[in-house]
Tab-separated table of C-alpha atoms in Angstrom:
chain	number	residue	atom	x	y	z
A	208	MET	CA	63.889	78.082	90.205
A	209	HIS	CA	64.886	78.623	93.819
A	210	VAL	CA	68.671	78.583	94.355
A	211	ILE	CA	69.823	77.922	97.923
A	212	VAL	CA	73.367	79.308	98.003
A	213	LEU	CA	76.148	78.501	100.492
A	214	GLU	CA	78.956	81.006	101.019
A	215	GLN	CA	81.578	81.119	103.766
A	216	GLN	CA	82.038	84.885	103.942
A	217	PRO	CA	80.237	87.184	101.498
A	218	SER	CA	82.938	89.841	101.244
A	219	THR	CA	84.639	91.881	98.533
A	220	LEU	CA	87.846	91.574	100.570
A	221	ARG	CA	88.174	87.835	99.940
A	222	GLY	CA	88.696	87.684	96.196
A	223	GLY	CA	87.295	86.453	92.898
A	224	GLN	CA	85.314	83.489	94.231
A	225	GLU	CA	83.062	85.640	96.372
A	226	LEU	CA	82.609	88.278	93.673
A	227	ASN	CA	81.746	85.644	91.067
A	228	LEU	CA	79.026	84.138	93.230
A	229	PHE	CA	77.549	87.528	94.095
A	230	GLU	CA	77.368	88.582	90.438
A	231	ILE	CA	75.749	85.266	89.505
A	232	CYS	CA	73.157	85.432	92.292
A	233	ARG	CA	72.269	89.078	91.691
A	234	THR	CA	71.752	88.542	87.966
A	235	LEU	CA	69.752	85.336	88.471
A	236	ALA	CA	67.486	87.283	90.839
A	237	GLU	CA	67.080	89.992	88.181
A	238	LYS	CA	66.056	87.260	85.734
A	239	GLY	CA	63.259	86.160	88.067
A	240	HIS	CA	64.857	83.304	90.016
A	241	LYS	CA	64.573	83.159	93.809
A	242	ILE	CA	67.783	83.208	95.845
A	243	SER	CA	68.315	82.188	99.490
A	244	LEU	CA	71.719	82.565	101.141
A	245	PHE	CA	73.431	80.691	103.967
A	246	TYR	CA	76.669	82.213	105.262
A	247	VAL	CA	79.065	81.682	108.192
A	248	LYS	CA	81.144	84.858	108.595
A	249	PRO	CA	79.796	88.389	108.096
A	250	GLY	CA	81.116	90.497	105.245
A	251	ASP	CA	80.320	93.664	103.339
A	252	LEU	CA	78.306	91.784	100.692
A	253	VAL	CA	75.699	90.483	103.172
A	254	GLU	CA	73.727	93.721	103.066
A	255	LYS	CA	73.814	93.696	99.260
A	256	TYR	CA	72.579	90.086	99.186
A	257	GLN	CA	69.664	91.133	101.406
A	258	GLU	CA	68.499	93.500	98.682
A	259	PHE	CA	67.489	90.649	96.378
A	260	CYS	CA	67.477	87.397	98.407
A	261	GLU	CA	64.310	85.683	99.652
A	262	GLN	CA	66.178	84.796	102.852
A	263	VAL	CA	69.650	85.447	104.291
A	264	ILE	CA	70.532	83.019	107.092
A	265	LYS	CA	73.680	83.112	109.221
A	266	VAL	CA	74.862	79.734	110.568
A	267	ASN	CA	77.640	78.812	112.996
A	268	SER	CA	79.542	76.466	110.710
A	269	TYR	CA	79.292	74.095	107.767
A	270	GLY	CA	81.042	71.227	109.542
A	271	PHE	CA	82.658	70.102	112.777
A	272	ASP	CA	85.625	68.277	114.250
A	273	ARG	CA	84.124	65.054	115.593
A	274	ARG	CA	87.009	64.804	118.083
A	275	LYS	CA	85.903	67.999	119.832
A	276	LEU	CA	82.647	68.041	121.787
A	277	SER	CA	82.589	71.847	121.745
A	278	ASP	CA	82.800	71.810	117.958
A	279	ILE	CA	79.864	69.397	117.689
A	280	ILE	CA	77.780	71.494	120.081
A	281	ASN	CA	78.609	74.619	118.073
A	282	PHE	CA	77.452	72.900	114.858
A	283	LEU	CA	74.056	71.695	116.152
A	284	PRO	CA	72.265	75.046	115.637
A	285	SER	CA	73.542	75.036	112.054
A	286	PHE	CA	71.792	71.704	111.538
A	287	THR	CA	68.465	73.083	112.771
A	288	ASP	CA	68.983	76.243	110.694
A	289	ILE	CA	68.433	74.142	107.579
A	290	TRP	CA	64.704	74.117	108.377
A	291	LYS	CA	64.611	77.927	108.267
A	292	VAL	CA	64.990	78.055	104.516
A	293	ALA	CA	61.626	77.980	102.740
A	294	ASP	CA	60.568	75.052	100.577
A	295	ASN	CA	59.939	76.324	97.063
A	296	GLU	CA	59.235	74.614	93.786
A	297	ASN	CA	62.261	73.728	91.652
A	298	SER	CA	64.776	74.309	94.453
A	299	ILE	CA	68.482	73.482	94.168
A	300	VAL	CA	71.517	73.745	96.467
A	301	PHE	CA	74.506	75.623	95.034
A	302	ILE	CA	77.781	75.774	96.997
A	303	ASN	CA	80.684	78.056	96.123
A	304	GLN	CA	83.559	75.789	97.222
A	305	TYR	CA	84.177	72.132	98.045
A	306	PRO	CA	84.904	72.663	101.806
A	307	ASP	CA	81.187	73.463	102.229
A	308	ALA	CA	80.079	70.204	100.595
A	309	PHE	CA	79.033	68.418	103.788
A	310	TYR	CA	76.518	71.074	104.775
A	311	GLY	CA	75.332	71.417	101.194
A	312	TYR	CA	74.682	67.677	101.080
A	313	LEU	CA	72.722	67.859	104.354
A	314	VAL	CA	70.503	70.602	102.909
A	315	SER	CA	70.065	68.536	99.757
A	316	LEU	CA	69.123	65.399	101.703
A	317	LEU	CA	66.751	67.036	104.161
A	318	LYS	CA	65.035	69.164	101.521
A	319	LYS	CA	65.126	66.356	98.917
A	320	ILE	CA	66.504	68.649	96.233
A	321	PRO	CA	69.497	68.423	93.846
A	322	PHE	CA	72.961	69.686	94.670
A	323	VAL	CA	75.534	71.548	92.518
A	324	CYS	CA	79.117	72.419	93.486
A	325	TYR	CA	81.079	75.298	91.933
A	326	LEU	CA	84.744	74.324	91.461
A	327	GLN	CA	86.680	77.582	91.570
A	328	ILE	CA	89.745	76.149	93.300
A	329	PRO	CA	91.838	73.041	92.555
A	330	PRO	CA	91.814	69.929	94.771
A	331	PRO	CA	93.749	70.348	98.036
A	332	VAL	CA	97.432	69.463	98.070
A	333	ASN	CA	97.195	68.673	101.787
A	334	ARG	CA	95.129	65.484	102.061
A	335	GLU	CA	94.009	66.413	105.581
A	336	GLU	CA	91.964	69.248	104.103
A	337	PHE	CA	89.874	66.712	102.176
A	338	ASN	CA	88.457	65.103	105.321
A	339	LEU	CA	85.701	62.492	105.652
A	340	GLN	CA	82.875	65.026	105.888
A	341	ARG	CA	83.980	66.797	102.725
A	342	ARG	CA	84.394	63.522	100.842
A	343	ILE	CA	80.896	62.446	101.888
A	344	GLY	CA	79.524	65.800	100.780
A	345	MET	CA	81.248	65.663	97.399
A	346	LYS	CA	79.808	62.200	96.726
A	347	GLY	CA	76.335	63.688	97.108
A	348	VAL	CA	76.846	66.335	94.399
A	349	ASN	CA	74.635	65.886	91.321
A	350	LYS	CA	76.652	68.177	89.065
A	351	PHE	CA	79.875	70.178	89.240
A	352	ILE	CA	80.767	73.406	87.430
A	353	ALA	CA	84.472	74.117	86.799
A	354	VAL	CA	85.898	77.508	85.803
A	355	SER	CA	88.590	76.080	83.506
A	356	GLN	CA	89.429	72.858	81.684
A	357	LYS	CA	92.545	72.483	83.842
A	358	THR	CA	90.480	72.685	87.041
A	359	LYS	CA	87.972	70.244	85.574
A	360	ASN	CA	90.708	67.740	84.713
A	361	GLU	CA	92.244	68.005	88.199
A	362	TRP	CA	88.913	67.283	89.882
A	363	LEU	CA	88.022	64.468	87.468
A	364	GLN	CA	91.240	62.763	88.499
A	365	GLU	CA	90.768	63.548	92.203
A	366	LEU	CA	87.191	62.236	92.409
A	367	GLY	CA	87.374	59.540	89.749
A	368	LEU	CA	84.377	60.972	87.895
A	369	THR	CA	83.219	60.584	84.317
A	370	GLU	CA	83.606	63.575	81.996
A	371	ASP	CA	79.890	64.399	81.981
A	372	ARG	CA	79.737	65.001	85.755
A	373	ILE	CA	81.600	68.318	85.467
A	374	ASP	CA	80.472	71.108	83.149
A	375	LEU	CA	82.871	73.834	82.055
A	376	VAL	CA	81.794	77.475	82.406
A	377	TYR	CA	84.542	80.065	82.038
A	378	ASN	CA	84.515	83.128	84.250
A	379	GLY	CA	83.287	86.389	82.793
A	380	THR	CA	83.872	90.029	83.603
A	381	ASN	CA	81.825	93.211	83.712
A	382	LEU	CA	82.697	94.997	80.496
A	383	GLU	CA	80.938	98.171	81.601
A	384	LYS	CA	83.094	98.374	84.705
A	385	PHE	CA	86.373	97.228	83.153
A	386	LYS	CA	87.056	99.258	80.014
A	387	PRO	CA	89.880	101.322	78.491
A	388	ALA	CA	90.579	104.812	79.801
A	389	GLU	CA	88.810	107.614	77.947
A	390	ASN	CA	91.900	109.824	78.281
A	391	LEU	CA	95.042	107.847	79.102
A	392	ALA	CA	97.348	110.868	79.214
A	393	GLN	CA	95.084	112.632	81.696
A	394	LEU	CA	94.785	109.484	83.836
A	395	ARG	CA	98.561	108.967	83.922
A	396	ASN	CA	99.000	112.606	84.893
A	397	SER	CA	96.570	112.170	87.806
A	398	TRP	CA	98.765	109.276	89.003
A	399	ASN	CA	101.897	111.475	88.660
A	400	ILE	CA	103.380	109.158	86.038
A	401	SER	CA	105.797	110.855	83.689
A	402	GLU	CA	105.506	110.345	79.948
A	403	ASP	CA	108.727	108.310	79.735
A	404	THR	CA	107.799	105.908	82.583
A	405	LYS	CA	106.301	102.474	81.936
A	406	VAL	CA	103.896	100.952	84.462
A	407	VAL	CA	103.722	97.277	85.442
A	408	SER	CA	100.985	96.201	87.859
A	409	TYR	CA	99.882	93.304	90.030
A	410	VAL	CA	96.320	93.065	91.355
A	411	GLY	CA	95.286	90.334	93.790
A	412	ARG	CA	95.845	88.900	97.221
A	413	LEU	CA	99.318	89.195	98.734
A	414	ASP	CA	99.976	85.526	99.444
A	415	LYS	CA	102.968	83.275	98.843
A	416	ASP	CA	101.294	81.148	96.177
A	417	LYS	CA	100.801	84.268	94.039
A	418	GLY	CA	104.506	84.577	93.206
A	419	LEU	CA	105.086	88.129	94.438
A	420	GLU	CA	108.694	87.512	95.502
A	421	LEU	CA	109.335	86.298	91.968
A	422	LEU	CA	107.678	89.383	90.482
A	423	ILE	CA	109.725	91.874	92.502
A	424	GLU	CA	112.999	90.075	91.758
A	425	ALA	CA	112.132	89.799	88.058
A	426	PHE	CA	111.209	93.496	87.960
A	427	ALA	CA	114.630	94.312	89.419
A	428	LEU	CA	116.243	92.314	86.591
A	429	PHE	CA	114.033	94.088	84.061
A	430	LEU	CA	115.115	97.541	85.325
A	431	LYS	CA	118.736	96.599	84.667
A	432	THR	CA	117.943	96.862	80.933
A	433	GLY	CA	117.760	100.626	81.443
A	434	LYS	CA	113.980	100.959	81.200
A	435	LYS	CA	112.311	103.565	83.386
A	436	ALA	CA	109.351	101.876	85.055
A	437	LYS	CA	107.170	101.612	88.154
A	438	LEU	CA	105.685	98.492	89.716
A	439	PHE	CA	102.276	98.899	91.360
A	440	ILE	CA	101.175	96.121	93.734
A	441	ALA	CA	97.480	96.310	94.658
A	442	GLY	CA	95.940	93.971	97.211
A	443	LYS	CA	96.092	92.778	100.780
A	444	PRO	CA	97.363	89.626	102.545
A	445	LEU	CA	94.645	87.003	102.969
A	446	LEU	CA	95.726	83.389	103.510
A	447	HIS	CA	98.151	83.748	106.399
A	448	PHE	CA	97.749	81.714	109.548
A	449	SER	CA	98.838	81.597	113.187
A	450	ALA	CA	100.308	78.517	114.877
A	451	ASP	CA	96.814	77.255	115.756
A	452	GLY	CA	95.732	77.323	112.103
A	453	LYS	CA	93.518	80.428	112.251
A	454	GLU	CA	93.737	83.288	109.768
A	455	CYS	CA	96.134	85.853	111.222
A	456	ALA	CA	96.279	89.490	110.096
A	457	LEU	CA	99.635	90.000	111.825
A	458	ALA	CA	101.224	87.137	109.852
A	459	GLY	CA	99.868	88.720	106.687
A	460	GLU	CA	101.370	92.102	107.497
A	461	GLU	CA	104.718	90.450	108.265
A	462	TYR	CA	104.614	88.839	104.832
A	463	LYS	CA	103.803	92.178	103.200
A	464	GLN	CA	106.790	93.709	104.996
A	465	SER	CA	109.005	90.879	103.706
A	466	LEU	CA	108.000	91.871	100.161
A	467	ARG	CA	108.983	95.464	100.868
A	468	GLN	CA	112.312	94.174	102.145
A	469	ILE	CA	112.943	92.282	98.895
A	470	ALA	CA	112.446	95.538	97.000
A	471	ILE	CA	114.873	97.301	99.377
A	472	ASP	CA	117.459	94.524	99.118
A	473	SER	CA	117.155	94.646	95.328
A	474	GLY	CA	117.726	98.402	95.353
A	475	ILE	CA	114.397	99.187	93.677
A	476	GLU	CA	112.280	100.374	96.629
A	477	ASN	CA	111.678	103.726	94.924
A	478	SER	CA	110.255	101.945	91.887
A	479	VAL	CA	107.792	99.701	93.768
A	480	GLU	CA	104.584	101.049	95.272
A	481	PHE	CA	102.141	99.060	97.429
A	482	LEU	CA	98.621	100.417	96.844
A	483	GLY	CA	96.747	98.292	99.388
A	484	HIS	CA	93.323	96.793	98.738
A	485	LEU	CA	91.298	98.572	96.051
A	486	SER	CA	87.549	98.010	95.862
A	487	ASN	CA	87.715	98.954	92.180
A	488	PRO	CA	91.077	98.317	90.461
A	489	THR	CA	89.920	99.536	87.028
A	490	SER	CA	92.152	102.621	87.044
A	491	VAL	CA	95.202	100.483	87.901
A	492	TYR	CA	94.617	98.327	84.826
A	493	GLN	CA	93.970	101.410	82.681
A	494	VAL	CA	97.105	103.273	83.728
A	495	SER	CA	99.319	100.195	83.338
A	496	ASP	CA	101.303	99.119	80.310
A	497	LEU	CA	101.296	95.498	81.502
A	498	THR	CA	99.527	93.477	84.182
A	499	VAL	CA	101.412	90.503	85.632
A	500	VAL	CA	99.881	87.344	87.118
A	501	PRO	CA	102.980	85.473	88.437
A	502	SER	CA	101.125	82.623	90.178
A	503	LEU	CA	103.008	79.608	91.500
A	504	TRP	CA	99.897	77.563	92.307
A	505	SER	CA	97.517	76.030	89.777
A	506	GLU	CA	95.517	79.214	89.240
A	507	PRO	CA	92.036	77.906	88.362
A	508	PHE	CA	91.210	80.834	86.086
A	509	GLY	CA	92.420	84.292	87.140
A	510	ARG	CA	89.773	87.021	86.948
A	511	VAL	CA	92.560	89.604	86.894
A	512	VAL	CA	93.577	88.359	83.433
A	513	ILE	CA	90.258	89.146	81.785
A	514	GLU	CA	89.685	92.324	83.831
A	515	SER	CA	92.965	93.734	82.543
A	516	MET	CA	92.319	92.585	78.970
A	517	ALA	CA	88.872	94.202	79.067
A	518	CYS	CA	90.674	97.468	79.894
A	519	GLY	CA	92.907	96.987	76.849
A	520	THR	CA	96.009	96.190	78.901
A	521	PRO	CA	98.070	93.086	77.962
A	522	VAL	CA	98.752	90.401	80.549
A	523	ILE	CA	101.896	88.473	81.376
A	524	GLY	CA	101.000	85.285	83.214
A	525	SER	CA	102.490	82.040	84.475
A	526	ARG	CA	102.013	79.088	82.167
A	527	ILE	CA	100.041	77.315	84.891
A	528	GLY	CA	96.479	76.321	85.781
A	529	GLY	CA	93.780	77.934	83.657
A	530	ILE	CA	95.842	80.966	82.585
A	531	PRO	CA	97.011	79.377	79.256
A	532	GLU	CA	93.339	78.771	78.397
A	533	ILE	CA	92.824	82.551	78.397
A	534	LEU	CA	96.124	83.708	76.882
A	535	THR	CA	95.781	81.949	73.530
A	536	GLY	CA	96.732	82.863	69.961
A	537	GLU	CA	98.808	86.031	69.754
A	538	PHE	CA	98.205	86.657	73.467
A	539	GLU	CA	100.194	83.504	74.248
A	540	ALA	CA	103.298	85.704	73.955
A	541	GLY	CA	102.518	86.836	77.499
A	542	LEU	CA	103.070	83.393	79.035
A	543	PHE	CA	106.256	82.597	80.974
A	544	GLU	CA	107.474	79.558	82.875
A	545	PRO	CA	106.221	79.512	86.496
A	546	GLY	CA	108.911	80.390	89.024
A	547	ASN	CA	111.414	81.530	86.388
A	548	LYS	CA	112.295	85.147	87.187
A	549	GLN	CA	114.623	85.529	84.205
A	550	ASP	CA	111.882	84.365	81.837
A	551	LEU	CA	109.477	86.818	83.461
A	552	ALA	CA	112.010	89.664	83.183
A	553	ASP	CA	112.639	88.815	79.511
A	554	THR	CA	108.881	88.727	78.805
A	555	LEU	CA	108.452	92.122	80.456
A	556	ASN	CA	111.212	93.514	78.271
A	557	LYS	CA	109.720	91.925	75.149
A	558	MET	CA	106.207	93.290	75.685
A	559	ILE	CA	106.639	96.607	77.532
A	560	ASP	CA	106.747	98.767	74.375
A	561	TRP	CA	103.604	97.336	72.767
A	562	ARG	CA	101.912	100.754	72.533
A	563	GLU	CA	104.612	101.891	70.093
A	564	ILE	CA	105.163	98.557	68.308
A	565	ASN	CA	101.586	97.208	68.127
A	566	PRO	CA	99.146	100.026	68.971
A	567	GLN	CA	96.108	97.943	67.891
A	568	LEU	CA	96.768	95.337	70.574
A	569	GLY	CA	94.610	97.044	73.213
A	570	ALA	CA	91.524	97.011	70.972
A	571	LYS	CA	92.145	93.340	70.105
A	572	LEU	CA	92.315	92.432	73.798
A	573	ARG	CA	89.034	94.226	74.473
A	574	GLU	CA	87.283	92.527	71.544
A	575	TYR	CA	88.581	89.087	72.529
A	576	THR	CA	87.303	89.497	76.082
A	577	LEU	CA	83.947	90.763	74.843
A	578	ASN	CA	83.485	87.712	72.621
A	579	LYS	CA	84.671	85.006	75.003
A	580	PHE	CA	84.626	86.160	78.624
A	581	SER	CA	81.635	88.418	79.153
A	582	LEU	CA	79.723	88.441	82.413
A	583	LYS	CA	76.593	87.448	80.494
A	584	SER	CA	78.211	84.321	79.039
A	585	MET	CA	79.309	83.181	82.510
A	586	ILE	CA	75.926	83.735	84.134
A	587	ASP	CA	74.023	82.195	81.227
A	588	GLY	CA	76.301	79.155	81.442
A	589	VAL	CA	75.770	78.677	85.189
A	590	GLU	CA	72.030	79.247	84.834
A	591	LYS	CA	71.820	76.610	82.088
A	592	VAL	CA	73.566	74.013	84.272
A	593	LEU	CA	71.340	74.739	87.281
A	594	LEU	CA	68.134	74.577	85.210
A	595	ASN	CA	69.181	71.291	83.604
A	596	VAL	CA	69.843	69.756	87.019
A	597	VAL	CA	66.508	71.007	88.394
A	598	LYS	CA	64.681	69.521	85.427
């Protein structure tokens, strides 16, 4: 089949959505499918897409503000760009997020091909974000793919769809990339971590909905138990905006500084280290005793959860969104109530000594991830949905 993919910004700096789509497209190309990519903003993945895509086409935008003539004029070339993509047999449009639905629907209509939408984020809380163009686009979707049952249920309610319109395909992770350390003692030594120091880590974007204030305050409470520990925070600010609604790097840096200030005010600044963005966080997971996902928003899935588990490191996560669908069975012990810093601190204290108390836990986490959340299972699931729609 020929998959015509829409992505806003193909970049490793954005997060899990972009990485998921890239891994899916690259593997589908390896399996013999043709891939064409539309994108709006340049990113470091564009060059990598060019290695396997039939076509890579940059457009101005996927929509426009009908109240602004300049916006309409800016969109017109994007409309004509649709004709640049080649017509191939068994073609299908595949968009990576609902805000791109209007343009995806236009491609679908003009090319007379089916249309699939990947639901990797929940419906918008702000109703203005779900404007007329996006609603029109979503009505034209033939099939949806959701990354968790929670996300599926939220969109079923939002769109008033029947159960069969949304298929569930859990995210998967690269088990060759994310794996336990071959020599943990040597790795910890390279990070200058003493033998008696526990390590708690956070990996992800530094945004308010991720619960970082909560994590730092809870870690301060946890240290009051007398434990010797370090908190590593890996990531960069992403969703921070200026007064005119545009993404603003300065606002993001101000937020990052506010997190540092919380650590200072809590008297734990020497125990908290900001690592910045890491292109490969594997060593952070490996060197950690626990990974924390303290999300306040309805986290659709949380790639960090399965990346850490694949490395044999337990996860503490908010009981919110799709996270409880991953942390099941004995791993459910890592769940805490969203926004409750005392519950998070207590859970840290309860689980921090797992290497001494339950040394087999790491191997169990790895095996569980291998069986349920492999990269192959995710890509096979998406491929199956796309082929069924094409047929």
